PDB file of C-alpha atoms in Angstrom:
ATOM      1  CA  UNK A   1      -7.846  -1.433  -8.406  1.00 36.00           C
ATOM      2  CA  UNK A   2     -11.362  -2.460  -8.958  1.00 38.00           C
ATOM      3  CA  UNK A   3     -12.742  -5.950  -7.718  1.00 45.00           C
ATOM      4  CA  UNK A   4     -15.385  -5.573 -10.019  1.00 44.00           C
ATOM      5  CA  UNK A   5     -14.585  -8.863 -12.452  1.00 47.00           C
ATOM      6  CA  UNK A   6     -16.423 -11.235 -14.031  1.00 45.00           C
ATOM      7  CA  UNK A   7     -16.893 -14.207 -11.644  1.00 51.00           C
ATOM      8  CA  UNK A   8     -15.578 -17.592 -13.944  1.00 59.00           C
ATOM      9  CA  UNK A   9     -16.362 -20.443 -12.407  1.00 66.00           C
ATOM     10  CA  UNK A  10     -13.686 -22.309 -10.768  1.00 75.00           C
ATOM     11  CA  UNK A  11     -13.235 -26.287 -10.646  1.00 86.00           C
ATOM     12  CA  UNK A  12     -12.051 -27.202  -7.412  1.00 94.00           C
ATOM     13  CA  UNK A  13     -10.409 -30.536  -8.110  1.00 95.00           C
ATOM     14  CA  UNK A  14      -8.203 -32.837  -6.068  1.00 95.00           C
ATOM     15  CA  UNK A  15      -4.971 -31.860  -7.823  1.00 96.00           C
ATOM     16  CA  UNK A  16      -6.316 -28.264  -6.895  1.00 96.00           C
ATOM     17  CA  UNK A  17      -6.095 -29.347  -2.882  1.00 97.00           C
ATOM     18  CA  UNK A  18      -3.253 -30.936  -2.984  1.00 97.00           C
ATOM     19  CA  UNK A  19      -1.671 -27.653  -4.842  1.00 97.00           C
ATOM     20  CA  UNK A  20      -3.038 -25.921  -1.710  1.00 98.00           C
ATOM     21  CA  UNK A  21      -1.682 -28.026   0.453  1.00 98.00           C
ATOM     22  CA  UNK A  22       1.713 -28.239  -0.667  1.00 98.00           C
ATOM     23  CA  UNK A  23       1.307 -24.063  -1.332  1.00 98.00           C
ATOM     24  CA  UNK A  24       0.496 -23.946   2.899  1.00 98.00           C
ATOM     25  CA  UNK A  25       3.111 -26.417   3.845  1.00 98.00           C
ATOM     26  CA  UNK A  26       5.749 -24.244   1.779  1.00 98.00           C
ATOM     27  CA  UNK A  27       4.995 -21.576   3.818  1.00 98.00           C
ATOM     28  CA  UNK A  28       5.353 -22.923   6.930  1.00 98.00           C
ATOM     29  CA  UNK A  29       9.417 -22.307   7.850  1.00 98.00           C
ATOM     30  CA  UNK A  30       8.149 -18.545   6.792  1.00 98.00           C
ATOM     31  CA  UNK A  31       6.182 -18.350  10.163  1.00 98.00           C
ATOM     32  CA  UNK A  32       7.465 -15.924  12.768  1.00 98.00           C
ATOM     33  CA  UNK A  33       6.863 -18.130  15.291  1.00 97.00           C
ATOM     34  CA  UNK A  34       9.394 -17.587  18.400  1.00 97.00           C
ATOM     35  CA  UNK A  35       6.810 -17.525  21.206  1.00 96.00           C
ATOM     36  CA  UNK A  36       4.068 -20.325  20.501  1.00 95.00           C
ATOM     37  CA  UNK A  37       6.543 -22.130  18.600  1.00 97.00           C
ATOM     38  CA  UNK A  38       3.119 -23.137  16.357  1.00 97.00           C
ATOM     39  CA  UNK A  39       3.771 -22.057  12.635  1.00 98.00           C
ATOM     40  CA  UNK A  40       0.596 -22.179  10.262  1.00 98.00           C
ATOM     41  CA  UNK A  41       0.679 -22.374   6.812  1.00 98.00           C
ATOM     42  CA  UNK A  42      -2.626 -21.260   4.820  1.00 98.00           C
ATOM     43  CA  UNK A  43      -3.132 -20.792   0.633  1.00 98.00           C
ATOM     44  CA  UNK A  44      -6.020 -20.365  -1.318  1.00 98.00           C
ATOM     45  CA  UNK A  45      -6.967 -20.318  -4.889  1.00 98.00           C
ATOM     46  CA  UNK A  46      -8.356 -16.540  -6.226  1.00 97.00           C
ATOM     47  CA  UNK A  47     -11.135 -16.457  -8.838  1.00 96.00           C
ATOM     48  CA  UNK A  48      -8.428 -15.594 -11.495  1.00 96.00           C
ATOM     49  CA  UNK A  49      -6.912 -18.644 -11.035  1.00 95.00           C
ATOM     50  CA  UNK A  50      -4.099 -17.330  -8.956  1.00 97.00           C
ATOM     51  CA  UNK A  51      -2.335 -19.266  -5.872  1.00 97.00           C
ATOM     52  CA  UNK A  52      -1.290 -16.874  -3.012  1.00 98.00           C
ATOM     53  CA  UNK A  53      -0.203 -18.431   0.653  1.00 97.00           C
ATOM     54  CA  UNK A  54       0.907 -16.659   3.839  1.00 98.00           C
ATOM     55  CA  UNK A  55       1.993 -17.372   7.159  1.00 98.00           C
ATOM     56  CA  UNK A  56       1.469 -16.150  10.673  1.00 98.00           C
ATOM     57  CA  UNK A  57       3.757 -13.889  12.438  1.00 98.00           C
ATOM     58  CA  UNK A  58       3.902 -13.527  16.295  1.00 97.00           C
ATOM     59  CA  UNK A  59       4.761 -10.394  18.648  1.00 96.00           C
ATOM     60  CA  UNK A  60       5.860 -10.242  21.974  1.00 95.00           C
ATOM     61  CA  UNK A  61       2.754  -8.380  22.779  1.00 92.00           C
ATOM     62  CA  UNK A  62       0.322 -11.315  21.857  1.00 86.00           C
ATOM     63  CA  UNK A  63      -2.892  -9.652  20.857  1.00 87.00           C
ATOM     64  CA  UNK A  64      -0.552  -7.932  17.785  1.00 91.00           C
ATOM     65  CA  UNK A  65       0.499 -11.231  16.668  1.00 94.00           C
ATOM     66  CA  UNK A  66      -0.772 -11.719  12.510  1.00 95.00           C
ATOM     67  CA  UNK A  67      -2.347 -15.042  12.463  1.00 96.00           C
ATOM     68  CA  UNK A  68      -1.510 -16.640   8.339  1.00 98.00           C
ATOM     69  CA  UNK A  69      -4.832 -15.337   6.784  1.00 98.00           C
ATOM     70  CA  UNK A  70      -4.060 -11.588   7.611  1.00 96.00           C
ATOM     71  CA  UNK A  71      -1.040 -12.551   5.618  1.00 97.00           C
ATOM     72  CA  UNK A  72      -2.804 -14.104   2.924  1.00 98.00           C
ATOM     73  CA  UNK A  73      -5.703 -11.517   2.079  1.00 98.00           C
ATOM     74  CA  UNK A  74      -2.547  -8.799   2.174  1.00 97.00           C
ATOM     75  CA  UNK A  75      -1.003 -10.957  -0.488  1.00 97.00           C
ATOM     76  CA  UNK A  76      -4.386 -11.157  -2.401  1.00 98.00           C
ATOM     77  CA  UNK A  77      -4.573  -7.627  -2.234  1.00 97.00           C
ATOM     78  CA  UNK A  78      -1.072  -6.676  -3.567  1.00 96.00           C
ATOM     79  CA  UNK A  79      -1.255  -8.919  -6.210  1.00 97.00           C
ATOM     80  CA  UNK A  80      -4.564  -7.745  -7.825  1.00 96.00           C
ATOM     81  CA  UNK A  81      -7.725  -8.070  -5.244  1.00 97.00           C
ATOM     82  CA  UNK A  82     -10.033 -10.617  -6.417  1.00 97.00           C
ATOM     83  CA  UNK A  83     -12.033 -13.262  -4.233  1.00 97.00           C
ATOM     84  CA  UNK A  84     -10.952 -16.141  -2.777  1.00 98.00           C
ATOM     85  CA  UNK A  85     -12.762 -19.844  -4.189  1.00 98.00           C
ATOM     86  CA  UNK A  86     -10.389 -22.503  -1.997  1.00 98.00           C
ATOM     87  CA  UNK A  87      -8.458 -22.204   0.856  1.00 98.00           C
ATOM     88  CA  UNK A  88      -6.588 -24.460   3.121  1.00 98.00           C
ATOM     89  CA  UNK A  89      -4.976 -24.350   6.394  1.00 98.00           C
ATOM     90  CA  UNK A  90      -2.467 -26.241   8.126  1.00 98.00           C
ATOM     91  CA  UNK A  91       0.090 -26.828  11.396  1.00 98.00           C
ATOM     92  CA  UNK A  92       3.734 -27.081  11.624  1.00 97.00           C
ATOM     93  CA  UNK A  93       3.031 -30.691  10.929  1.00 97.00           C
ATOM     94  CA  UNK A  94       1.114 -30.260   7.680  1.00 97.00           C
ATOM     95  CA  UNK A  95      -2.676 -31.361   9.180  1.00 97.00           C
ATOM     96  CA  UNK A  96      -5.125 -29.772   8.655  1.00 97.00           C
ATOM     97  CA  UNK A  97      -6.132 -26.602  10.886  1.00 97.00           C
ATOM     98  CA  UNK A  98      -9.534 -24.885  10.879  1.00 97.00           C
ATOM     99  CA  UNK A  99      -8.771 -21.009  11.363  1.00 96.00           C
ATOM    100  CA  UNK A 100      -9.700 -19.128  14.390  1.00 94.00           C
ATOM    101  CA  UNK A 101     -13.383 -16.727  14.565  1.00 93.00           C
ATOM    102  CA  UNK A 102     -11.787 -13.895  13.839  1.00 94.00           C
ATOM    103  CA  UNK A 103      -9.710 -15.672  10.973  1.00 96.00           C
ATOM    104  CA  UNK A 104     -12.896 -17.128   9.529  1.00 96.00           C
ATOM    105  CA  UNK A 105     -14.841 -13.533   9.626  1.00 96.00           C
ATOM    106  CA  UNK A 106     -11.681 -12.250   7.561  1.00 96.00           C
ATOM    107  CA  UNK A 107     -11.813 -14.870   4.873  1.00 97.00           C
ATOM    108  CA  UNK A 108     -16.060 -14.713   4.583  1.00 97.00           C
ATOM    109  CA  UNK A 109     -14.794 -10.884   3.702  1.00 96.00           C
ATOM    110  CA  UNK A 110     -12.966 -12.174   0.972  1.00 97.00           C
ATOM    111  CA  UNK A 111     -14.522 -15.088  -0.165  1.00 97.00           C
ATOM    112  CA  UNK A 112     -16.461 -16.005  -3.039  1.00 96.00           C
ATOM    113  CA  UNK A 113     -20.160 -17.097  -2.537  1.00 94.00           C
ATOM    114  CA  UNK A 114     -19.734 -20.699  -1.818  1.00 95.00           C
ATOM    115  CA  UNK A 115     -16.066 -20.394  -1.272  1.00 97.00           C
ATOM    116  CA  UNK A 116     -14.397 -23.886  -0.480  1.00 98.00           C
ATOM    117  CA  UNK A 117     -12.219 -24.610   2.842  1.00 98.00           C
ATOM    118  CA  UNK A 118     -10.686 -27.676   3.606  1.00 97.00           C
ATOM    119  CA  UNK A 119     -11.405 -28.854   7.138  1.00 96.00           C
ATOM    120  CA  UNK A 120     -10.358 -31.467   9.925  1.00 95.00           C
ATOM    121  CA  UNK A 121     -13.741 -33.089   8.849  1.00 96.00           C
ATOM    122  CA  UNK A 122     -13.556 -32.030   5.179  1.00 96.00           C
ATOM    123  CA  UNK A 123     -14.531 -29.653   2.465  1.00 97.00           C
ATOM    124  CA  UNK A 124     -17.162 -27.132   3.572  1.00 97.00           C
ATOM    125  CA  UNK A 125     -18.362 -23.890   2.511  1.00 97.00           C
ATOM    126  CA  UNK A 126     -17.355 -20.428   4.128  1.00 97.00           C
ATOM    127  CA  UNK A 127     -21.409 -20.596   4.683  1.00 96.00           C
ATOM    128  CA  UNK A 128     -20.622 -23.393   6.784  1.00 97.00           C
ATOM    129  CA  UNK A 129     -18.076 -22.544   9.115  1.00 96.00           C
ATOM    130  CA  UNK A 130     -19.335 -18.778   9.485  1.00 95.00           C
ATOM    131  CA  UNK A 131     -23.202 -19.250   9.427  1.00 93.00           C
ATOM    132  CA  UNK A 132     -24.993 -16.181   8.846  1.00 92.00           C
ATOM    133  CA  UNK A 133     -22.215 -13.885   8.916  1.00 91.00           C
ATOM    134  CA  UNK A 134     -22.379 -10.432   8.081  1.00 91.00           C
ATOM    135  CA  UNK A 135     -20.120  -9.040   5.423  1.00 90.00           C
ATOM    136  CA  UNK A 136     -20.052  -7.667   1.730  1.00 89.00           C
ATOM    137  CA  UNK A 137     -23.024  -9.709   0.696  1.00 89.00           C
ATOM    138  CA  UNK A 138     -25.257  -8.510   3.351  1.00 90.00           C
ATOM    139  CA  UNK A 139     -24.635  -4.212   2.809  1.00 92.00           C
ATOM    140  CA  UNK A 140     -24.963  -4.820  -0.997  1.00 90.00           C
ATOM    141  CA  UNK A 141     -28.576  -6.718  -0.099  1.00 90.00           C
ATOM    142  CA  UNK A 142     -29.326  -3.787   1.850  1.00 93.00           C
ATOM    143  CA  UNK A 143     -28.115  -0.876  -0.269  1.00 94.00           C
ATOM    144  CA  UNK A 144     -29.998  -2.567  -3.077  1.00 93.00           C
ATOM    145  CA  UNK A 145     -33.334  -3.119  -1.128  1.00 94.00           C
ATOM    146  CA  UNK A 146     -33.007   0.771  -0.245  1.00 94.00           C
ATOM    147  CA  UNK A 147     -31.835   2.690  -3.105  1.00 89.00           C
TER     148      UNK A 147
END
């Protein structure tokens, strides 16, 4: 399957968050959570206008644990690839969570430019939470400046 779409722009309203939100929170008795006992619940919107959510899923031997976003851009993937425009995160208690490094270098990945995530101190870009991250953007720069 190609990614290779015409990028539509998206309106991000406040109905569109609270779809998120609702999407995450839905996902939350999903978790695999028997160690931690901490589910998380994450959705995002996809440039097509899809809504796809995950959820994390522990393992005995911690560092093989799945945190909710490897979930989620497995779901985008199975369902038809695409980039991601809005995302959300939250705890077992429906606040608001802002994903882990690793988490946030997996959803720049996937992420539209200027993607949209919903923070404990509100909307900000992937740009913002991932500053000068390296990714898709930056080998398509540089195959471009050098072919």
């Amino acid at each position: 399957m190609s990614d290779a779409r015409p990028a539509e722009p998206v309106e991000i309203t406040d109905e569109t968050w609270a779809s998120l939100r609702e999407a995450a929170i839905a996902a939350l008795p999903h978790a695999y959570v028997p160690y931690s006992k901490f589910p998380v619940g994450v959705a995002a919107l996809v440039d097509d206008g899809r809504l796809i959510w995950g959820c994390n899923v522990e393992n005995a031997s911690y560092g093989l644990t799945l945190c909710a976003e490897c979930a989620l851009v497995s779901t985008l993937h199975m369902t038809g690839g695409g980039k991601l425009v809005a995302f959300t995160c939250v705890d077992g208690d429906g606040n608001a969570l802002m994903p882990c490094g690793r988490c946030r270098q997996l959803l720049f990945e996937h992420s539209a430019e200027g993607m949209l995530l919903q923070t404990v101190s509100g909307v900000k870009t992937i740009d913002e939470v991932i500053p000068d991250a390296f990714g898709p953007r930056t080998l398509a720069a540089y195959r471009e400046a050098h072919d």
